[in-house]
mmCIF file of C-alpha atoms and ligand atoms in Angstrom:
data_model
loop_
_atom_site.group_PDB
_atom_site.id
_atom_site.type_symbol
_atom_site.label_atom_id
_atom_site.label_comp_id
_atom_site.label_asym_id
_atom_site.label_seq_id
_atom_site.Cartn_x
_atom_site.Cartn_y
_atom_site.Cartn_z
ATOM 1 C CA MET R 169 60.943 -78.565 12.049
ATOM 2 C CA PRO R 170 64.158 -78.122 10.051
ATOM 3 C CA ARG R 171 64.140 -75.735 7.120
ATOM 4 C CA ALA R 172 65.278 -76.488 3.567
ATOM 5 C CA VAL R 173 65.362 -74.939 0.102
ATOM 6 C CA ARG R 174 62.651 -76.242 -2.216
ATOM 7 C CA PHE R 175 61.191 -75.299 -5.609
ATOM 8 C CA ARG R 176 57.802 -76.414 -6.947
ATOM 9 C CA ARG R 177 58.351 -75.576 -10.620
ATOM 10 C CA TYR R 178 61.207 -74.797 -12.957
ATOM 11 C CA GLY R 179 62.165 -71.143 -13.232
ATOM 12 C CA GLY R 180 64.441 -68.333 -12.116
ATOM 13 C CA PRO R 181 65.673 -67.719 -8.546
ATOM 14 C CA GLU R 182 62.182 -66.500 -7.608
ATOM 15 C CA VAL R 183 60.923 -70.131 -7.526
ATOM 16 C CA LEU R 184 63.276 -70.896 -4.617
ATOM 17 C CA GLU R 185 61.615 -71.062 -1.191
ATOM 18 C CA VAL R 186 62.923 -71.850 2.270
ATOM 19 C CA VAL R 187 60.277 -74.082 3.860
ATOM 20 C CA ASP R 188 59.760 -76.308 6.901
ATOM 21 C CA VAL R 189 60.345 -79.995 6.115
ATOM 22 C CA ASP R 190 60.033 -83.217 8.068
ATOM 23 C CA ARG R 191 63.147 -84.220 9.972
ATOM 24 C CA PRO R 192 64.619 -87.042 7.859
ATOM 25 C CA LYS R 193 64.825 -90.522 9.384
ATOM 26 C CA VAL R 194 68.237 -92.129 9.705
ATOM 27 C CA GLY R 195 68.706 -95.622 8.226
ATOM 28 C CA PRO R 196 71.172 -98.152 9.685
ATOM 29 C CA ASP R 197 74.008 -97.126 7.297
ATOM 30 C CA GLU R 198 73.176 -93.442 7.346
ATOM 31 C CA VAL R 199 74.282 -90.287 9.119
ATOM 32 C CA LEU R 200 72.233 -87.189 9.922
ATOM 33 C CA VAL R 201 74.288 -84.020 9.628
ATOM 34 C CA ASP R 202 73.564 -80.502 10.907
ATOM 35 C CA VAL R 203 74.621 -78.564 7.837
ATOM 36 C CA VAL R 204 76.903 -75.579 8.487
ATOM 37 C CA THR R 205 77.855 -74.466 4.961
ATOM 38 C CA VAL R 206 76.796 -75.344 1.401
ATOM 39 C CA ALA R 207 78.491 -74.325 -1.850
ATOM 40 C CA LEU R 208 76.596 -72.856 -4.815
ATOM 41 C CA ASN R 209 77.349 -74.126 -8.324
ATOM 42 C CA PRO R 210 76.255 -72.973 -11.804
ATOM 43 C CA GLY R 211 74.952 -76.487 -12.582
ATOM 44 C CA GLU R 212 72.232 -75.992 -9.954
ATOM 45 C CA ILE R 213 70.933 -73.019 -11.935
ATOM 46 C CA ALA R 214 70.590 -75.181 -15.049
ATOM 47 C CA LEU R 215 68.790 -77.909 -13.069
ATOM 48 C CA ARG R 216 66.387 -75.397 -11.485
ATOM 49 C CA GLU R 217 65.642 -73.834 -14.876
ATOM 50 C CA GLY R 218 64.722 -77.291 -16.243
ATOM 51 C CA ALA R 219 67.611 -77.559 -18.713
ATOM 52 C CA PHE R 220 68.210 -81.183 -17.698
ATOM 53 C CA ASP R 221 64.552 -82.228 -17.458
ATOM 54 C CA ASP R 222 65.015 -84.971 -20.086
ATOM 55 C CA VAL R 223 67.886 -86.666 -18.216
ATOM 56 C CA TRP R 224 67.491 -85.660 -14.554
ATOM 57 C CA PRO R 225 63.860 -84.563 -14.108
ATOM 58 C CA ALA R 226 62.938 -82.759 -10.902
ATOM 59 C CA ASP R 227 60.774 -84.510 -8.334
ATOM 60 C CA PHE R 228 58.722 -81.523 -7.104
ATOM 61 C CA PRO R 229 58.939 -80.105 -4.519
ATOM 62 C CA GLU R 230 62.606 -80.449 -5.409
ATOM 63 C CA GLY R 231 65.572 -79.837 -3.118
ATOM 64 C CA GLN R 232 68.774 -78.107 -4.125
ATOM 65 C CA GLY R 233 72.515 -78.155 -3.486
ATOM 66 C CA ASN R 234 75.074 -80.936 -3.246
ATOM 67 C CA ASP R 235 78.404 -80.188 -1.580
ATOM 68 C CA PHE R 236 78.355 -79.233 2.075
ATOM 69 C CA ALA R 237 80.140 -79.290 5.408
ATOM 70 C CA GLY R 238 78.532 -79.888 8.785
ATOM 71 C CA ILE R 239 78.451 -81.603 12.168
ATOM 72 C CA VAL R 240 77.225 -85.165 12.729
ATOM 73 C CA ALA R 241 74.016 -85.115 14.795
ATOM 74 C CA GLU R 242 72.951 -88.763 14.673
ATOM 75 C CA VAL R 243 74.336 -92.040 13.279
ATOM 76 C CA GLY R 244 72.578 -95.240 12.198
ATOM 77 C CA GLY R 245 73.121 -98.472 14.135
ATOM 78 C CA ASP R 246 75.572 -99.962 11.596
ATOM 79 C CA VAL R 247 77.742 -96.858 11.211
ATOM 80 C CA THR R 248 81.211 -97.233 12.706
ATOM 81 C CA GLY R 249 83.319 -94.467 11.120
ATOM 82 C CA PHE R 250 81.473 -91.412 12.474
ATOM 83 C CA ALA R 251 80.055 -90.258 15.795
ATOM 84 C CA GLN R 252 77.907 -87.398 17.034
ATOM 85 C CA GLY R 253 79.861 -84.132 17.021
ATOM 86 C CA ASP R 254 82.278 -85.075 14.216
ATOM 87 C CA GLU R 255 82.961 -82.279 11.734
ATOM 88 C CA VAL R 256 82.479 -83.615 8.196
ATOM 89 C CA ILE R 257 82.549 -82.787 4.500
ATOM 90 C CA GLY R 258 79.982 -84.451 2.255
ATOM 91 C CA PHE R 259 77.822 -84.658 -0.819
ATOM 92 C CA ALA R 260 74.014 -84.846 -0.705
ATOM 93 C CA PRO R 261 72.647 -84.595 -4.255
ATOM 94 C CA ARG R 262 69.812 -82.055 -4.583
ATOM 95 C CA ALA R 263 69.378 -81.921 -0.828
ATOM 96 C CA ALA R 264 72.277 -80.100 0.813
ATOM 97 C CA GLN R 265 70.678 -76.650 1.103
ATOM 98 C CA ALA R 266 68.918 -77.525 4.323
ATOM 99 C CA GLU R 267 69.442 -77.289 8.061
ATOM 100 C CA VAL R 268 69.848 -81.091 8.205
ATOM 101 C CA VAL R 269 70.645 -83.786 5.644
ATOM 102 C CA VAL R 270 70.811 -87.558 5.764
ATOM 103 C CA VAL R 271 73.532 -89.259 3.712
ATOM 104 C CA GLY R 272 75.112 -92.691 3.567
ATOM 105 C CA ALA R 273 78.216 -92.913 5.733
ATOM 106 C CA GLY R 274 80.160 -93.484 2.498
ATOM 107 C CA ALA R 275 79.306 -89.949 1.330
ATOM 108 C CA LEU R 276 81.252 -88.256 4.144
ATOM 109 C CA VAL R 277 84.833 -87.598 5.148
ATOM 110 C CA ALA R 278 86.283 -85.883 8.210
ATOM 111 C CA LYS R 279 86.775 -82.107 7.949
ATOM 112 C CA PRO R 280 90.282 -81.042 8.973
ATOM 113 C CA ALA R 281 90.169 -78.585 11.883
ATOM 114 C CA GLY R 282 92.389 -76.154 9.974
ATOM 115 C CA LEU R 283 89.938 -75.730 7.097
ATOM 116 C CA THR R 284 87.275 -73.016 7.422
ATOM 117 C CA TRP R 285 83.639 -74.067 7.130
ATOM 118 C CA GLU R 286 83.186 -72.006 3.962
ATOM 119 C CA ARG R 287 86.150 -73.624 2.237
ATOM 120 C CA ALA R 288 85.186 -77.094 3.434
ATOM 121 C CA ALA R 289 81.816 -76.765 1.650
ATOM 122 C CA CYS R 290 83.619 -76.454 -1.699
ATOM 123 C CA ILE R 291 85.768 -79.584 -1.518
ATOM 124 C CA ALA R 292 83.367 -82.221 -2.879
ATOM 125 C CA GLY R 293 82.079 -80.050 -5.756
ATOM 126 C CA VAL R 294 84.622 -77.731 -7.365
ATOM 127 C CA GLY R 295 87.511 -79.443 -5.578
ATOM 128 C CA SER R 296 86.689 -82.841 -7.100
ATOM 129 C CA THR R 297 85.984 -81.257 -10.488
ATOM 130 C CA ALA R 298 89.319 -79.447 -10.599
ATOM 131 C CA TRP R 299 91.074 -82.622 -9.448
ATOM 132 C CA ALA R 300 89.436 -84.683 -12.240
ATOM 133 C CA ALA R 301 90.320 -82.102 -14.885
ATOM 134 C CA VAL R 302 93.962 -81.852 -13.839
ATOM 135 C CA GLU R 303 94.302 -85.644 -13.616
ATOM 136 C CA ALA R 304 92.832 -85.912 -17.129
ATOM 137 C CA VAL R 305 95.664 -83.921 -18.728
ATOM 138 C CA GLN R 306 98.498 -84.870 -16.313
ATOM 139 C CA PRO R 307 100.522 -81.614 -16.316
ATOM 140 C CA GLN R 308 104.262 -82.267 -15.990
ATOM 141 C CA ARG R 309 107.033 -80.192 -14.425
ATOM 142 C CA GLY R 310 108.161 -77.459 -16.820
ATOM 143 C CA GLU R 311 105.140 -77.762 -19.121
ATOM 144 C CA THR R 312 102.906 -74.828 -20.040
ATOM 145 C CA VAL R 313 99.228 -75.276 -19.158
ATOM 146 C CA VAL R 314 96.360 -72.919 -19.983
ATOM 147 C CA VAL R 315 93.394 -72.793 -17.579
ATOM 148 C CA SER R 316 90.332 -70.896 -18.824
ATOM 149 C CA ALA R 317 88.117 -69.012 -16.355
ATOM 150 C CA ALA R 318 91.028 -69.301 -13.954
ATOM 151 C CA ALA R 319 89.440 -66.995 -11.374
ATOM 152 C CA GLY R 320 86.194 -69.002 -11.209
ATOM 153 C CA GLY R 321 85.171 -71.700 -8.754
ATOM 154 C CA VAL R 322 86.733 -74.638 -10.583
ATOM 155 C CA GLY R 323 89.408 -72.726 -12.487
ATOM 156 C CA VAL R 324 91.120 -71.189 -9.487
ATOM 157 C CA ILE R 325 91.621 -74.607 -7.900
ATOM 158 C CA ALA R 326 92.621 -76.309 -11.172
ATOM 159 C CA ALA R 327 95.199 -73.584 -11.843
ATOM 160 C CA GLN R 328 96.764 -74.065 -8.410
ATOM 161 C CA LEU R 329 96.758 -77.873 -8.687
ATOM 162 C CA ALA R 330 98.532 -77.628 -12.054
ATOM 163 C CA ARG R 331 101.097 -75.246 -10.475
ATOM 164 C CA LEU R 332 101.680 -77.742 -7.661
ATOM 165 C CA ARG R 333 102.680 -80.285 -10.321
ATOM 166 C CA GLY R 334 105.429 -77.891 -11.428
ATOM 167 C CA ALA R 335 103.744 -76.544 -14.561
ATOM 168 C CA ARG R 336 103.811 -72.937 -15.744
ATOM 169 C CA VAL R 337 100.139 -71.899 -15.680
ATOM 170 C CA ILE R 338 98.526 -69.272 -17.884
ATOM 171 C CA GLY R 339 94.998 -68.384 -16.730
ATOM 172 C CA THR R 340 92.327 -66.595 -18.749
ATOM 173 C CA ALA R 341 90.217 -64.027 -16.918
ATOM 174 C CA GLY R 342 88.737 -60.570 -17.215
ATOM 175 C CA ARG R 343 90.793 -57.458 -16.492
ATOM 176 C CA GLY R 344 89.541 -57.275 -12.913
ATOM 177 C CA ASN R 345 91.196 -60.588 -12.067
ATOM 178 C CA VAL R 346 94.680 -59.920 -13.492
ATOM 179 C CA ALA R 347 96.281 -58.985 -10.142
ATOM 180 C CA PHE R 348 94.343 -61.720 -8.310
ATOM 181 C CA LEU R 349 95.781 -64.420 -10.597
ATOM 182 C CA ARG R 350 99.310 -62.992 -10.456
ATOM 183 C CA ASP R 351 99.196 -63.236 -6.656
ATOM 184 C CA LEU R 352 98.490 -66.973 -7.044
ATOM 185 C CA GLY R 353 101.472 -67.441 -9.372
ATOM 186 C CA VAL R 354 99.196 -67.748 -12.423
ATOM 187 C CA GLU R 355 100.044 -65.688 -15.519
ATOM 188 C CA PRO R 356 96.906 -63.831 -16.594
ATOM 189 C CA VAL R 357 95.715 -63.477 -20.193
ATOM 190 C CA GLU R 358 92.460 -61.637 -20.857
ATOM 191 C CA TYR R 359 89.701 -63.603 -22.580
ATOM 192 C CA GLY R 360 87.664 -62.224 -25.498
ATOM 193 C CA PRO R 361 88.394 -61.595 -29.194
ATOM 194 C CA GLY R 362 92.046 -62.252 -30.031
ATOM 195 C CA LEU R 363 92.489 -64.788 -27.213
ATOM 196 C CA ALA R 364 94.373 -67.279 -29.435
ATOM 197 C CA ASP R 365 96.881 -64.608 -30.504
ATOM 198 C CA ARG R 366 97.453 -63.490 -26.903
ATOM 199 C CA LEU R 367 98.007 -67.074 -25.764
ATOM 200 C CA ALA R 368 100.403 -67.742 -28.652
ATOM 201 C CA ALA R 369 102.363 -64.622 -27.699
ATOM 202 C CA ALA R 370 102.429 -65.642 -24.027
ATOM 203 C CA ALA R 371 103.648 -69.160 -24.882
ATOM 204 C CA PRO R 372 105.888 -68.911 -27.961
ATOM 205 C CA GLU R 373 107.314 -72.398 -27.248
ATOM 206 C CA GLY R 374 103.809 -73.859 -27.391
ATOM 207 C CA ILE R 375 101.087 -74.986 -24.991
ATOM 208 C CA ASP R 376 101.256 -78.531 -23.638
ATOM 209 C CA ALA R 377 97.842 -78.866 -21.993
ATOM 210 C CA TYR R 378 94.591 -76.881 -21.843
ATOM 211 C CA LEU R 379 91.922 -77.003 -19.123
ATOM 212 C CA ASP R 380 88.681 -75.397 -20.269
ATOM 213 C CA ASN R 381 86.245 -74.297 -17.549
ATOM 214 C CA VAL R 382 83.939 -72.022 -19.494
ATOM 215 C CA GLY R 383 83.309 -73.168 -23.086
ATOM 216 C CA ASP R 384 83.108 -69.988 -25.202
ATOM 217 C CA GLY R 385 85.276 -71.459 -27.994
ATOM 218 C CA ASN R 386 88.184 -72.407 -25.731
ATOM 219 C CA VAL R 387 88.438 -75.953 -27.095
ATOM 220 C CA ASP R 388 88.648 -74.592 -30.661
ATOM 221 C CA VAL R 389 91.344 -72.169 -29.498
ATOM 222 C CA ALA R 390 93.304 -75.029 -27.916
ATOM 223 C CA ILE R 391 93.043 -77.188 -31.039
ATOM 224 C CA GLY R 392 94.011 -74.207 -33.208
ATOM 225 C CA LEU R 393 97.113 -73.658 -31.080
ATOM 226 C CA GLY R 394 98.204 -77.251 -31.669
ATOM 227 C CA VAL R 395 97.416 -78.752 -28.249
ATOM 228 C CA ARG R 396 96.875 -82.508 -28.648
ATOM 229 C CA PRO R 397 93.240 -83.531 -27.962
ATOM 230 C CA VAL R 398 94.383 -85.986 -25.286
ATOM 231 C CA ARG R 399 95.889 -83.035 -23.343
ATOM 232 C CA ILE R 400 92.700 -80.937 -23.531
ATOM 233 C CA ASN R 401 89.887 -81.251 -20.978
ATOM 234 C CA THR R 402 86.621 -79.336 -20.916
ATOM 235 C CA ILE R 403 84.086 -79.374 -18.082
ATOM 236 C CA ALA R 404 81.773 -76.903 -19.805
ATOM 237 C CA ASP R 405 81.487 -77.754 -23.501
ATOM 238 C CA PRO R 406 80.347 -81.333 -24.223
ATOM 239 C CA GLY R 407 79.634 -80.432 -27.874
ATOM 240 C CA ALA R 408 83.232 -79.335 -28.442
ATOM 241 C CA ALA R 409 84.470 -82.418 -26.581
ATOM 242 C CA ARG R 410 82.569 -84.645 -29.019
ATOM 243 C CA ARG R 411 83.589 -82.608 -32.059
ATOM 244 C CA HIS R 412 87.274 -82.696 -31.295
ATOM 245 C CA GLY R 413 87.569 -85.915 -29.284
ATOM 246 C CA VAL R 414 88.998 -84.084 -26.267
ATOM 247 C CA ARG R 415 88.556 -85.150 -22.662
ATOM 248 C CA SER R 416 85.632 -84.122 -20.504
ATOM 249 C CA ARG R 417 86.489 -85.438 -17.052
ATOM 250 C CA ALA R 418 84.553 -83.628 -14.361
ATOM 251 C CA GLN R 419 83.100 -83.925 -10.873
ATOM 252 C CA VAL R 420 81.595 -87.389 -11.304
ATOM 253 C CA ASP R 421 85.013 -88.801 -12.277
ATOM 254 C CA ALA R 422 86.764 -87.867 -9.046
ATOM 255 C CA SER R 423 84.149 -87.271 -6.376
ATOM 256 C CA THR R 424 85.116 -89.859 -3.773
ATOM 257 C CA PRO R 425 85.739 -89.461 -0.042
ATOM 258 C CA GLU R 426 89.399 -90.359 -0.707
ATOM 259 C CA VAL R 427 89.830 -87.437 -3.099
ATOM 260 C CA TRP R 428 87.855 -85.121 -0.771
ATOM 261 C CA GLY R 429 90.066 -86.101 2.150
ATOM 262 C CA HIS R 430 93.231 -85.547 0.139
ATOM 263 C CA LEU R 431 92.078 -82.138 -1.148
ATOM 264 C CA ALA R 432 90.814 -81.063 2.264
ATOM 265 C CA ALA R 433 94.157 -81.915 3.861
ATOM 266 C CA MET R 434 96.035 -80.017 1.151
ATOM 267 C CA ALA R 435 93.765 -76.983 1.540
ATOM 268 C CA ALA R 436 94.068 -77.092 5.340
ATOM 269 C CA ARG R 437 97.875 -77.078 4.994
ATOM 270 C CA GLY R 438 97.594 -74.017 2.738
ATOM 271 C CA GLU R 439 98.971 -75.789 -0.344
ATOM 272 C CA PHE R 440 96.225 -74.182 -2.405
ATOM 273 C CA VAL R 441 93.649 -71.520 -1.618
ATOM 274 C CA ILE R 442 89.868 -71.822 -1.974
ATOM 275 C CA THR R 443 88.761 -68.238 -2.539
ATOM 276 C CA ILE R 444 85.400 -67.322 -1.021
ATOM 277 C CA ALA R 445 83.730 -64.424 -2.841
ATOM 278 C CA GLU R 446 80.708 -64.064 -0.557
ATOM 279 C CA THR R 447 78.776 -65.902 2.151
ATOM 280 C CA TYR R 448 74.954 -65.734 2.424
ATOM 281 C CA ALA R 449 72.347 -66.787 4.976
ATOM 282 C CA LEU R 450 69.895 -69.549 3.998
ATOM 283 C CA ASP R 451 67.129 -66.953 3.534
ATOM 284 C CA GLU R 452 69.327 -65.119 1.020
ATOM 285 C CA VAL R 453 69.431 -68.112 -1.355
ATOM 286 C CA ARG R 454 67.637 -66.283 -4.184
ATOM 287 C CA GLN R 455 70.103 -63.382 -4.115
ATOM 288 C CA ALA R 456 73.028 -65.786 -3.906
ATOM 289 C CA TYR R 457 71.948 -67.458 -7.164
ATOM 290 C CA ARG R 458 71.250 -64.102 -8.831
ATOM 291 C CA ASP R 459 74.834 -63.114 -8.071
ATOM 292 C CA LEU R 460 76.220 -66.490 -9.210
ATOM 293 C CA ALA R 461 74.277 -66.271 -12.492
ATOM 294 C CA GLU R 462 76.300 -63.169 -13.437
ATOM 295 C CA ARG R 463 79.164 -65.633 -14.066
ATOM 296 C CA HIS R 464 81.819 -63.287 -12.701
ATOM 297 C CA THR R 465 82.327 -64.868 -9.306
ATOM 298 C CA ARG R 466 85.898 -64.882 -8.008
ATOM 299 C CA GLY R 467 86.127 -68.293 -6.371
ATOM 300 C CA LYS R 468 82.971 -69.453 -4.590
ATOM 301 C CA ARG R 469 79.660 -68.260 -3.182
ATOM 302 C CA VAL R 470 78.558 -70.197 -0.113
ATOM 303 C CA LEU R 471 75.439 -70.432 2.070
ATOM 304 C CA ARG R 472 76.106 -70.318 5.827
ATOM 305 C CA ILE R 473 73.252 -72.293 7.391
ATOM 306 C CA ARG R 474 74.242 -72.006 11.072
ATOM 307 C CA PRO R 475 77.100 -70.817 13.258
ATOM 308 C CA ALA R 476 79.367 -73.682 14.344
HETATM 309 N N1 NAP X 687 80.459 -81.286 -15.274
HETATM 310 C C1 NAP X 687 80.790 -81.016 -14.003
HETATM 311 O O1 NAP X 687 80.967 -81.900 -13.166
HETATM 312 C C2 NAP X 687 80.986 -79.584 -13.609
HETATM 313 C C3 NAP X 687 81.356 -79.282 -12.296
HETATM 314 C C4 NAP X 687 81.561 -77.953 -11.943
HETATM 315 C C5 NAP X 687 81.359 -76.971 -12.915
HETATM 316 N N2 NAP X 687 80.958 -77.310 -14.155
HETATM 317 C C6 NAP X 687 80.733 -76.266 -15.177
HETATM 318 O O2 NAP X 687 81.982 -75.599 -15.364
HETATM 319 C C7 NAP X 687 81.767 -74.226 -15.590
HETATM 320 C C8 NAP X 687 82.593 -73.425 -14.574
HETATM 321 O O3 NAP X 687 82.059 -73.583 -13.278
HETATM 322 P P1 NAP X 687 82.527 -72.596 -12.126
HETATM 323 O O4 NAP X 687 81.853 -73.020 -10.878
HETATM 324 O O5 NAP X 687 83.998 -72.463 -12.126
HETATM 325 O O6 NAP X 687 81.871 -71.228 -12.682
HETATM 326 P P2 NAP X 687 81.960 -69.772 -12.093
HETATM 327 O O7 NAP X 687 82.651 -69.792 -10.767
HETATM 328 O O8 NAP X 687 80.614 -69.152 -12.172
HETATM 329 O O9 NAP X 687 82.917 -69.018 -13.139
HETATM 330 C C9 NAP X 687 83.063 -67.643 -12.988
HETATM 331 C C10 NAP X 687 84.341 -67.218 -13.674
HETATM 332 O O10 NAP X 687 84.209 -67.348 -15.095
HETATM 333 C C11 NAP X 687 84.996 -66.326 -15.673
HETATM 334 N N3 NAP X 687 84.541 -66.116 -17.042
HETATM 335 C C12 NAP X 687 83.304 -65.734 -17.444
HETATM 336 N N4 NAP X 687 83.274 -65.717 -18.800
HETATM 337 C C13 NAP X 687 84.512 -66.106 -19.242
HETATM 338 C C14 NAP X 687 85.101 -66.308 -20.512
HETATM 339 N N5 NAP X 687 84.418 -66.094 -21.639
HETATM 340 N N6 NAP X 687 86.392 -66.738 -20.567
HETATM 341 C C15 NAP X 687 87.103 -66.944 -19.443
HETATM 342 N N7 NAP X 687 86.597 -66.765 -18.193
HETATM 343 C C16 NAP X 687 85.312 -66.360 -18.110
HETATM 344 C C17 NAP X 687 84.816 -65.145 -14.776
HETATM 345 O O11 NAP X 687 85.944 -64.317 -14.869
HETATM 346 P P3 NAP X 687 85.785 -62.717 -14.864
HETATM 347 O O12 NAP X 687 85.002 -62.374 -13.633
HETATM 348 O O13 NAP X 687 87.199 -62.230 -14.822
HETATM 349 O O14 NAP X 687 85.025 -62.366 -16.109
HETATM 350 C C18 NAP X 687 84.698 -65.784 -13.383
HETATM 351 O O15 NAP X 687 85.932 -65.777 -12.699
HETATM 352 C C19 NAP X 687 80.261 -74.008 -15.498
HETATM 353 O O16 NAP X 687 79.727 -74.078 -16.805
HETATM 354 C C20 NAP X 687 79.770 -75.193 -14.699
HETATM 355 O O17 NAP X 687 78.427 -75.523 -14.949
HETATM 356 C C21 NAP X 687 80.781 -78.588 -14.537
#
């Protein structure tokens, strides 16, 4: 029997179990994928802790994980675009942390050969989110853009996508990420008390757009520095988005196979880097989430389900 992550009640990482599950059946429009890698995202922690029980209640025993990469094992009778053995990138809501998943053929795109399995797992989640955020504020050549949490999973991609549009990018991060951001062509500014003053000093001509990936008062800072609400996007602070009428485009606004394919091709060509902080085995899922919950990940943490 294939194994999968499940939890039977809301709680901390200790509620996560790796259990045997029935092999899913493949419908006519569906594809069964042998999962190779799965990305970990902070939103999964909130779901597992029950923070979204009123809007997205768990159906116990609940699965976990969304964005993955793998190898097609079986296709339904009506599927034409994929065949056994194809390497794919996909999205399987609350199900991806498993040895096999079944998804509709429309939830997959081909994985470029030049993209590592670990990086491919991050395309549909943080890749789409960063894409949506950057599209929301449309950075222009020569503009100055601030990206908060620029060393994190979403931020590091958003910062590079804004750079690719010709913008000067200032990224907020802790001291330990200053050199890391500089190497990516992102100008680091440390977060914490006095952030607004440091940003004003770094951008005396003004800030044109602001991409918030952490909350922590960043939208207030952006407004205080005179950034127009229409050029501010937050993926982490819906309250501030409502208060100030700023944008809040995120994963759901850009997560399509077309965007995944575009991002995957760009990443495979080395146009931007998906930084992998650490890779874990399926049985290490609890530790992986403990580490992610520290909220100091540089790039992404990924589960490696099988060799490929
Ligand atoms: N709505 C959506 O579709 C969607 C999608 C993806 C993510 N999100 C949300 O977006 C947020 C970011 O996700 P993520 O995956 O990028 O998180 P992440 O990878 O866990 O972020 C870690 C990064 O945050 C930085 N950081 C921590 N506190 C900070 C602060 N006060 N100011 C600036 N940087 C700080 C850390 O930098 P240091 O190590 O240097 O401290 C680290 O690099 C999360 O809240 C997540 O739930 C929403």
